[in-house]
Short mmCIF file of C-alpha atoms and ligand atoms in Angstrom, two decimals:
data_model
loop_
_atom_site.label_atom_id
_atom_site.label_comp_id
_atom_site.label_asym_id
_atom_site.label_seq_id
_atom_site.Cartn_x
_atom_site.Cartn_y
_atom_site.Cartn_z
CA MET J 1 4.89 21.53 -19.51
CA LYS J 2 5.45 19.01 -16.58
CA ARG J 3 5.65 15.60 -17.83
CA ILE J 4 3.44 12.53 -16.31
CA LEU J 5 3.78 9.11 -16.77
CA ILE J 6 0.47 7.30 -16.58
CA ILE J 7 1.14 3.61 -16.13
CA TYR J 8 -1.90 1.13 -16.71
CA THR J 9 -1.89 -2.04 -14.91
CA GLY J 10 -5.52 -2.95 -15.29
CA GLY J 11 -8.43 -3.10 -12.86
CA THR J 12 -11.92 -2.29 -13.21
CA ILE J 13 -11.23 1.22 -14.31
CA GLY J 14 -10.66 0.04 -17.56
CA MET J 15 -12.76 -3.04 -17.99
CA VAL J 16 -15.62 -4.17 -20.05
CA GLU J 17 -17.93 -7.10 -20.24
CA SER J 18 -16.83 -10.22 -21.50
CA ASP J 19 -17.99 -12.10 -24.39
CA ASP J 20 -20.37 -13.83 -22.44
CA GLY J 21 -21.57 -10.85 -20.65
CA GLU J 22 -21.38 -12.35 -17.43
CA THR J 23 -17.87 -10.98 -15.91
CA LEU J 24 -15.48 -7.87 -16.22
CA VAL J 25 -12.35 -8.48 -17.49
CA PRO J 26 -9.26 -5.82 -18.12
CA PHE J 27 -9.34 -3.90 -21.53
CA ASP J 28 -6.53 -1.64 -23.11
CA LEU J 29 -5.44 1.88 -21.85
CA ASP J 30 -6.39 3.52 -25.06
CA HIS J 31 -10.31 2.85 -24.57
CA ILE J 32 -9.59 4.32 -21.09
CA MET J 33 -7.71 7.56 -22.47
CA ALA J 34 -10.53 7.83 -25.41
CA GLN J 35 -13.48 8.08 -22.62
CA ILE J 36 -11.43 11.28 -21.22
CA PRO J 37 -10.81 14.08 -23.57
CA GLU J 38 -10.89 16.42 -20.80
CA LEU J 39 -7.48 15.30 -20.08
CA GLY J 40 -6.18 17.28 -23.15
CA LYS J 41 -6.91 20.63 -20.94
CA LEU J 42 -4.80 20.23 -18.18
CA HIS J 43 -1.27 21.77 -19.68
CA LEU J 44 0.51 18.98 -18.69
CA GLN J 45 2.35 16.23 -21.13
CA LEU J 46 1.04 12.91 -20.97
CA GLU J 47 2.86 9.92 -21.66
CA SER J 48 1.50 6.13 -21.30
CA TYR J 49 2.50 3.07 -20.40
CA SER J 50 0.58 -0.04 -20.18
CA LEU J 51 1.36 -3.52 -18.73
CA PRO J 52 1.78 -6.25 -21.60
CA LYS J 53 -0.83 -7.89 -20.20
CA PRO J 54 -3.33 -5.90 -17.52
CA ILE J 55 -4.99 -7.79 -14.70
CA ASP J 56 -7.46 -7.80 -12.16
CA SER J 57 -5.52 -6.47 -9.28
CA SER J 58 -6.37 -9.65 -7.15
CA ASP J 59 -3.77 -11.40 -9.33
CA MET J 60 -0.95 -8.55 -8.27
CA ARG J 61 2.03 -10.34 -7.14
CA PRO J 62 5.70 -8.77 -5.52
CA GLU J 63 6.92 -9.48 -9.39
CA HIS J 64 4.35 -6.96 -10.36
CA TRP J 65 5.24 -4.37 -7.80
CA CYS J 66 9.03 -4.67 -8.93
CA THR J 67 8.42 -4.12 -12.17
CA LEU J 68 6.29 -1.05 -11.61
CA THR J 69 9.45 -0.03 -9.20
CA GLU J 70 11.58 -0.30 -12.42
CA ILE J 71 9.39 1.39 -14.95
CA ILE J 72 9.52 4.45 -12.27
CA ALA J 73 12.90 4.15 -11.82
CA SER J 74 14.04 4.19 -15.49
CA ASN J 75 11.68 7.11 -16.12
CA TYR J 76 12.32 9.17 -13.01
CA ALA J 77 14.79 11.64 -14.59
CA ASP J 78 12.39 12.24 -17.46
CA MET J 79 9.03 13.02 -15.94
CA ASP J 80 7.77 15.29 -13.00
CA GLY J 81 5.12 12.69 -11.67
CA PHE J 82 3.54 9.20 -11.90
CA LEU J 83 0.14 8.07 -12.10
CA ILE J 84 -0.47 4.53 -11.70
CA LEU J 85 -4.21 2.91 -12.91
CA HIS J 86 -5.04 -0.08 -10.32
CA GLY J 87 -7.63 -2.09 -9.61
CA SER J 88 -8.74 -1.41 -6.02
CA ASP J 89 -8.86 -4.60 -4.36
CA THR J 90 -5.16 -4.89 -3.86
CA LEU J 91 -4.47 -0.88 -4.31
CA ALA J 92 -3.30 -0.42 -0.86
CA TYR J 93 -0.61 -3.54 -0.70
CA THR J 94 1.12 -2.14 -4.20
CA ALA J 95 0.81 1.29 -2.72
CA SER J 96 2.34 0.60 0.46
CA ALA J 97 5.01 -1.70 -1.69
CA LEU J 98 6.04 1.06 -3.43
CA SER J 99 6.54 3.28 -0.97
CA PHE J 100 9.07 1.21 0.55
CA ALA J 101 11.05 0.35 -2.99
CA LEU J 102 11.36 3.72 -3.82
CA ALA J 103 13.80 5.33 -1.27
CA GLY J 104 14.36 9.22 -1.56
CA LEU J 105 11.09 10.03 -3.52
CA ARG J 106 11.04 13.29 -4.76
CA LYS J 107 8.20 13.23 -7.18
CA PRO J 108 4.67 12.09 -6.79
CA VAL J 109 3.35 8.89 -7.38
CA ILE J 110 -0.48 8.67 -7.18
CA LEU J 111 -2.54 5.45 -7.53
CA THR J 112 -6.16 5.48 -8.34
CA GLY J 113 -8.86 2.90 -9.93
CA SER J 114 -12.31 3.29 -9.88
CA GLN J 115 -15.76 1.36 -8.31
CA LEU J 116 -17.12 1.14 -11.65
CA PRO J 117 -15.73 0.66 -15.38
CA ILE J 118 -14.85 3.79 -17.44
CA GLY J 119 -17.63 3.58 -19.99
CA MET J 120 -20.58 3.30 -17.10
CA ILE J 121 -22.82 6.53 -16.98
CA ARG J 122 -22.53 6.83 -12.99
CA THR J 123 -19.02 5.72 -13.17
CA ASP J 124 -16.50 7.27 -10.43
CA ALA J 125 -13.74 6.99 -12.62
CA ARG J 126 -13.67 9.92 -14.71
CA GLU J 127 -13.12 12.22 -11.55
CA ASN J 128 -10.67 9.66 -9.90
CA PHE J 129 -8.32 9.97 -13.14
CA ILE J 130 -8.71 13.49 -13.65
CA THR J 131 -7.88 15.12 -10.43
CA ALA J 132 -5.10 12.51 -9.88
CA VAL J 133 -3.27 13.79 -13.08
CA GLU J 134 -3.87 16.97 -11.97
CA LEU J 135 -2.46 16.38 -8.39
CA ALA J 136 0.47 14.36 -9.97
CA GLY J 137 0.93 17.36 -12.10
CA MET J 138 0.89 20.01 -8.96
CA HIS J 139 4.19 22.18 -8.40
CA ILE J 140 4.90 25.26 -6.31
CA ASN J 141 8.66 26.96 -7.52
CA ASN J 142 9.27 24.07 -9.75
CA GLU J 143 8.96 21.63 -6.78
CA PRO J 144 6.77 18.99 -6.93
CA ILE J 145 4.13 19.44 -3.80
CA ILE J 146 3.33 15.63 -3.45
CA GLN J 147 6.75 13.81 -2.90
CA GLU J 148 5.28 10.54 -2.00
CA VAL J 149 3.33 7.12 -2.91
CA ALA J 150 -0.36 8.17 -2.54
CA ILE J 151 -3.87 6.97 -3.29
CA TYR J 152 -6.57 9.16 -4.60
CA PHE J 153 -9.94 8.10 -4.85
CA GLU J 154 -13.58 9.78 -4.14
CA TYR J 155 -12.35 13.23 -3.58
CA LYS J 156 -9.66 12.32 -1.05
CA LEU J 157 -5.48 11.82 -1.43
CA TYR J 158 -4.36 9.36 1.31
CA ARG J 159 -0.77 8.41 2.13
CA GLY J 160 -0.78 5.01 0.27
CA ASN J 161 1.04 3.03 3.47
CA ARG J 162 -1.57 4.21 5.55
CA THR J 163 -4.70 3.24 3.62
CA MET J 164 -6.83 0.20 3.50
CA LYS J 165 -9.63 -0.72 1.24
CA VAL J 166 -12.86 -0.22 3.55
CA SER J 167 -15.84 -0.85 0.93
CA ALA J 168 -16.53 -3.38 -1.79
CA GLU J 169 -19.52 -1.01 -2.81
CA ALA J 170 -18.97 2.42 -1.83
CA PHE J 171 -17.77 5.06 -4.13
CA GLU J 172 -15.71 6.10 -0.61
CA ALA J 173 -13.65 2.69 -0.87
CA PHE J 174 -10.79 3.77 1.12
CA GLU J 175 -9.62 4.85 4.52
CA SER J 176 -6.67 5.74 6.20
CA PRO J 177 -7.61 5.26 9.78
CA ASN J 178 -4.39 6.25 11.63
CA TYR J 179 -3.40 9.24 9.72
CA PRO J 180 -5.19 12.13 8.18
CA VAL J 181 -5.99 12.51 4.78
CA LEU J 182 -3.33 14.47 2.55
CA ALA J 183 -5.82 16.27 0.27
CA GLU J 184 -9.71 17.42 -0.03
CA ALA J 185 -11.00 17.80 -3.44
CA GLY J 186 -14.00 20.23 -3.96
CA VAL J 187 -14.32 23.52 -5.72
CA HIS J 188 -10.54 23.89 -5.16
CA ILE J 189 -8.23 21.18 -3.77
CA ASP J 190 -7.07 21.76 -0.64
CA LEU J 191 -4.13 20.51 0.77
CA ASN J 192 -3.22 19.58 3.97
CA LYS J 193 0.41 20.46 3.76
CA LYS J 194 1.80 19.68 7.39
CA ASN J 195 0.90 16.46 6.53
CA LEU J 196 2.87 15.52 3.51
CA TRP J 197 5.96 13.46 3.48
CA ARG J 198 9.63 14.50 2.96
CA SER J 199 12.03 11.98 2.80
CA PRO J 200 15.04 12.30 4.80
CA PHE J 201 17.17 10.95 2.15
CA ASP J 202 18.81 13.06 -0.20
CA LEU J 203 19.11 10.39 -3.10
CA PHE J 204 16.35 8.51 -4.93
CA THR J 205 17.28 4.76 -4.82
CA ALA J 206 14.76 1.90 -6.24
CA LYS J 207 15.02 -1.01 -4.54
CA PRO J 208 12.79 -3.59 -6.38
CA LYS J 209 13.05 -6.53 -3.69
CA PHE J 210 10.51 -8.37 -1.86
CA ASP J 211 10.94 -11.76 -0.14
CA SER J 212 7.11 -13.05 0.18
CA ASN J 213 8.28 -16.34 2.56
CA ILE J 214 5.86 -14.31 4.94
CA GLY J 215 2.61 -15.70 6.74
CA VAL J 216 -0.24 -13.97 9.00
CA LEU J 217 -2.06 -15.40 11.77
CA THR J 218 -5.25 -14.42 12.67
CA MET J 219 -6.22 -14.77 16.17
CA PHE J 220 -9.72 -15.51 17.22
CA PRO J 221 -11.18 -17.20 20.40
CA GLY J 222 -11.12 -21.20 20.16
CA ILE J 223 -7.68 -20.76 18.06
CA GLN J 224 -6.33 -24.56 17.95
CA LYS J 225 -2.84 -25.90 18.53
CA ALA J 226 -2.91 -27.53 15.32
CA GLN J 227 -3.38 -24.18 13.64
CA VAL J 228 -0.78 -22.45 14.89
CA ASP J 229 1.63 -25.17 14.79
CA ALA J 230 0.34 -25.56 11.04
CA ILE J 231 1.30 -21.85 10.45
CA LEU J 232 4.56 -21.90 12.24
CA ASN J 233 5.91 -24.64 10.46
CA VAL J 234 5.94 -23.54 6.86
CA HIS J 235 8.77 -24.56 5.43
CA GLY J 236 11.08 -21.99 4.30
CA GLN J 237 8.96 -19.16 6.27
CA LYS J 238 10.92 -16.22 7.57
CA GLY J 239 8.45 -13.86 9.32
CA LEU J 240 4.77 -13.93 10.76
CA ILE J 241 2.38 -11.03 11.46
CA LEU J 242 0.40 -12.21 14.28
CA GLN J 243 -3.06 -10.51 14.12
CA THR J 244 -4.01 -10.10 17.55
CA PHE J 245 -7.41 -8.51 19.31
CA GLY J 246 -7.34 -4.75 20.57
CA SER J 247 -3.90 -3.09 21.37
CA GLY J 248 -1.99 -6.13 20.92
CA ASN J 249 -3.37 -8.79 22.96
CA ALA J 250 -3.61 -12.92 22.80
CA THR J 251 -4.54 -15.85 24.28
CA ARG J 252 -2.33 -16.50 27.46
CA GLU J 253 -2.48 -20.39 27.22
CA PRO J 254 0.76 -21.80 27.50
CA TRP J 255 0.82 -23.98 24.84
CA PHE J 256 0.42 -20.59 22.59
CA ILE J 257 3.25 -18.40 24.05
CA GLU J 258 5.45 -21.36 23.90
CA SER J 259 4.78 -22.35 20.21
CA ILE J 260 5.45 -18.80 19.25
CA GLU J 261 8.66 -18.66 21.28
CA SER J 262 10.24 -21.51 19.85
CA ALA J 263 9.21 -20.32 16.70
CA ILE J 264 10.98 -16.74 17.61
CA GLU J 265 13.89 -19.17 18.96
CA ARG J 266 13.75 -20.77 15.61
CA GLY J 267 14.67 -17.09 14.01
CA LEU J 268 10.94 -16.49 12.91
CA ILE J 269 10.33 -12.81 12.89
CA VAL J 270 7.28 -12.03 14.57
CA LEU J 271 5.36 -8.93 14.31
CA ASN J 272 2.27 -7.74 16.21
CA LEU J 273 -0.39 -5.91 14.30
CA SER J 274 -3.68 -5.28 15.79
CA GLN J 275 -7.05 -6.77 14.23
CA CYS J 276 -8.50 -3.18 14.89
CA ASP J 277 -8.18 -0.96 12.12
CA LYS J 278 -7.86 2.38 14.24
CA GLY J 279 -5.36 2.78 17.15
CA ALA J 280 -1.94 0.79 17.64
CA VAL J 281 -0.19 -1.89 19.56
CA GLU J 282 0.91 -1.33 22.82
CA GLN J 283 2.60 -4.64 24.11
CA GLY J 284 2.72 -4.99 27.94
CA LYS J 285 -0.37 -2.56 28.30
CA TYR J 286 -1.90 -6.02 29.42
CA GLN J 287 -1.33 -9.12 30.83
CA THR J 288 -2.16 -10.69 27.53
CA SER J 289 0.13 -8.94 25.37
CA ALA J 290 2.83 -8.87 28.15
CA ALA J 291 3.87 -12.43 27.48
CA LEU J 292 4.37 -11.67 23.71
CA LYS J 293 6.52 -8.84 24.53
CA ARG J 294 8.72 -11.03 26.70
CA ILE J 295 9.32 -13.72 23.86
CA GLY J 296 10.45 -10.93 21.51
CA VAL J 297 7.52 -10.23 19.38
CA ILE J 298 8.11 -7.46 17.75
CA GLY J 299 5.44 -4.74 18.14
CA GLY J 300 3.75 -3.06 15.07
CA ALA J 301 2.16 0.41 16.51
CA ASP J 302 -0.10 1.17 13.99
CA LEU J 303 0.82 -0.20 10.62
CA THR J 304 -2.01 -1.34 8.49
CA LEU J 305 -2.11 -5.05 7.52
CA GLU J 306 -1.22 -3.85 4.22
CA ALA J 307 1.95 -2.03 5.21
CA GLY J 308 3.07 -4.93 7.66
CA ILE J 309 2.80 -7.43 5.01
CA THR J 310 4.77 -5.25 2.41
CA LYS J 311 7.45 -3.46 5.31
CA LEU J 312 8.25 -7.32 6.30
CA MET J 313 8.53 -8.56 2.85
CA PHE J 314 10.83 -5.54 1.78
CA LEU J 315 13.06 -5.95 4.46
CA LEU J 316 13.55 -9.43 4.40
CA ALA J 317 14.63 -9.45 1.07
CA HIS J 318 17.22 -7.03 2.09
CA GLU J 319 18.98 -10.06 4.43
CA LEU J 320 19.81 -7.52 7.23
CA ASP J 321 20.88 -8.46 10.33
CA PRO J 322 18.35 -9.36 12.62
CA ASP J 323 18.89 -6.60 14.94
CA ILE J 324 19.01 -4.23 12.40
CA LEU J 325 16.06 -5.52 10.85
CA LYS J 326 13.68 -5.35 14.25
CA GLU J 327 14.98 -1.91 14.76
CA GLU J 328 13.99 -0.88 10.86
CA LEU J 329 10.38 -2.64 11.40
CA THR J 330 9.65 -0.34 14.51
CA SER J 331 10.96 2.67 12.98
CA ASN J 332 9.28 4.95 10.35
CA LEU J 333 10.83 4.67 7.14
CA ARG J 334 8.17 6.00 4.67
CA GLY J 335 5.54 7.54 6.89
CA GLU J 336 4.07 4.39 7.56
CA LEU J 337 3.68 4.56 11.54
CA THR J 338 3.60 6.26 14.60
CA GLU J 339 6.88 5.88 16.47
CA SER J 340 5.85 5.88 20.25
N1 LIG V 401 -11.17 -6.66 -8.91
C1 LIG V 401 -11.05 -5.22 -9.35
C2 LIG V 401 -9.57 -5.28 -9.07
O1 LIG V 401 -8.92 -4.73 -8.10
C3 LIG V 401 -11.52 -4.51 -8.48
C4 LIG V 401 -11.46 -2.77 -8.81
O2 LIG V 401 -10.83 -2.94 -9.63
O3 LIG V 401 -12.23 -2.03 -8.22
O4 LIG V 401 -8.98 -5.24 -10.42
#
């Protein structure tokens, strides 16, 4: 029997009403497992681990990503697959972060959660949980079919670092706008085999390190110099994501270009990501992005914000030579971007 490690971090899936009945608070893993006796019919050996204090995923921090990476690494040899139960709010961030921290992955790491707690009649948690476990246990010729970090939610399996939460209400809460779904669950589970990730590395290595000294500057018409300068001058900041318009465009006002240019000259890594979910940054396509390219802003192609933030934190933590860091940022390390 294949062995799957279920790691519980918290989130709506396991929440119950607080004592005053007014808010939802994380509860324990036994409560979740007790609601799904069918798991016993899957012919898988399920083991479980719970964070000592399950959390709402809005409280997730890079330290939690490191803990998850270490749990997976220390159980990697003994387990055939991993399932992480996680709140949906920052699920795409954790999935992206783990995809970078787990290099040379040859086993499935599937994350899931739910929009309604598992104890509720109309809950989406049961299906999400059961199918996610099934996916984590799928093998062909004794080799895991999924060998990457993926998110399963509402009948679809997505590449983790391509995914974003798009709805606070619908059961179909996630999308991966720039990459096809990896599998769809109906009567059968239809795998989109040609789109599954296969690592170019021979060896599995865990790299639980993130440097959170980064910022995000979202462009809007009317943005003021004082606001831009405030974010460019945050003490200790090493990287900045510039969330631009369309295919990577921003105002051409001289004060703006000059402020960004002098920050780059001081060593700040500036990564250009689009505010549009679909499509890619193409610096130089319009006059409004040509100056960004000229001053050394790095084009982030079709990275999601979640993948951009976690990739930048991951690469900065490894203290690479600036040219190598820039090269890695624009390279497709774990299937997270489409290289032009
Ligand atoms: N606030 C919850 C969380 O992310 C929402 C959810 O789980 O869907 O933990």
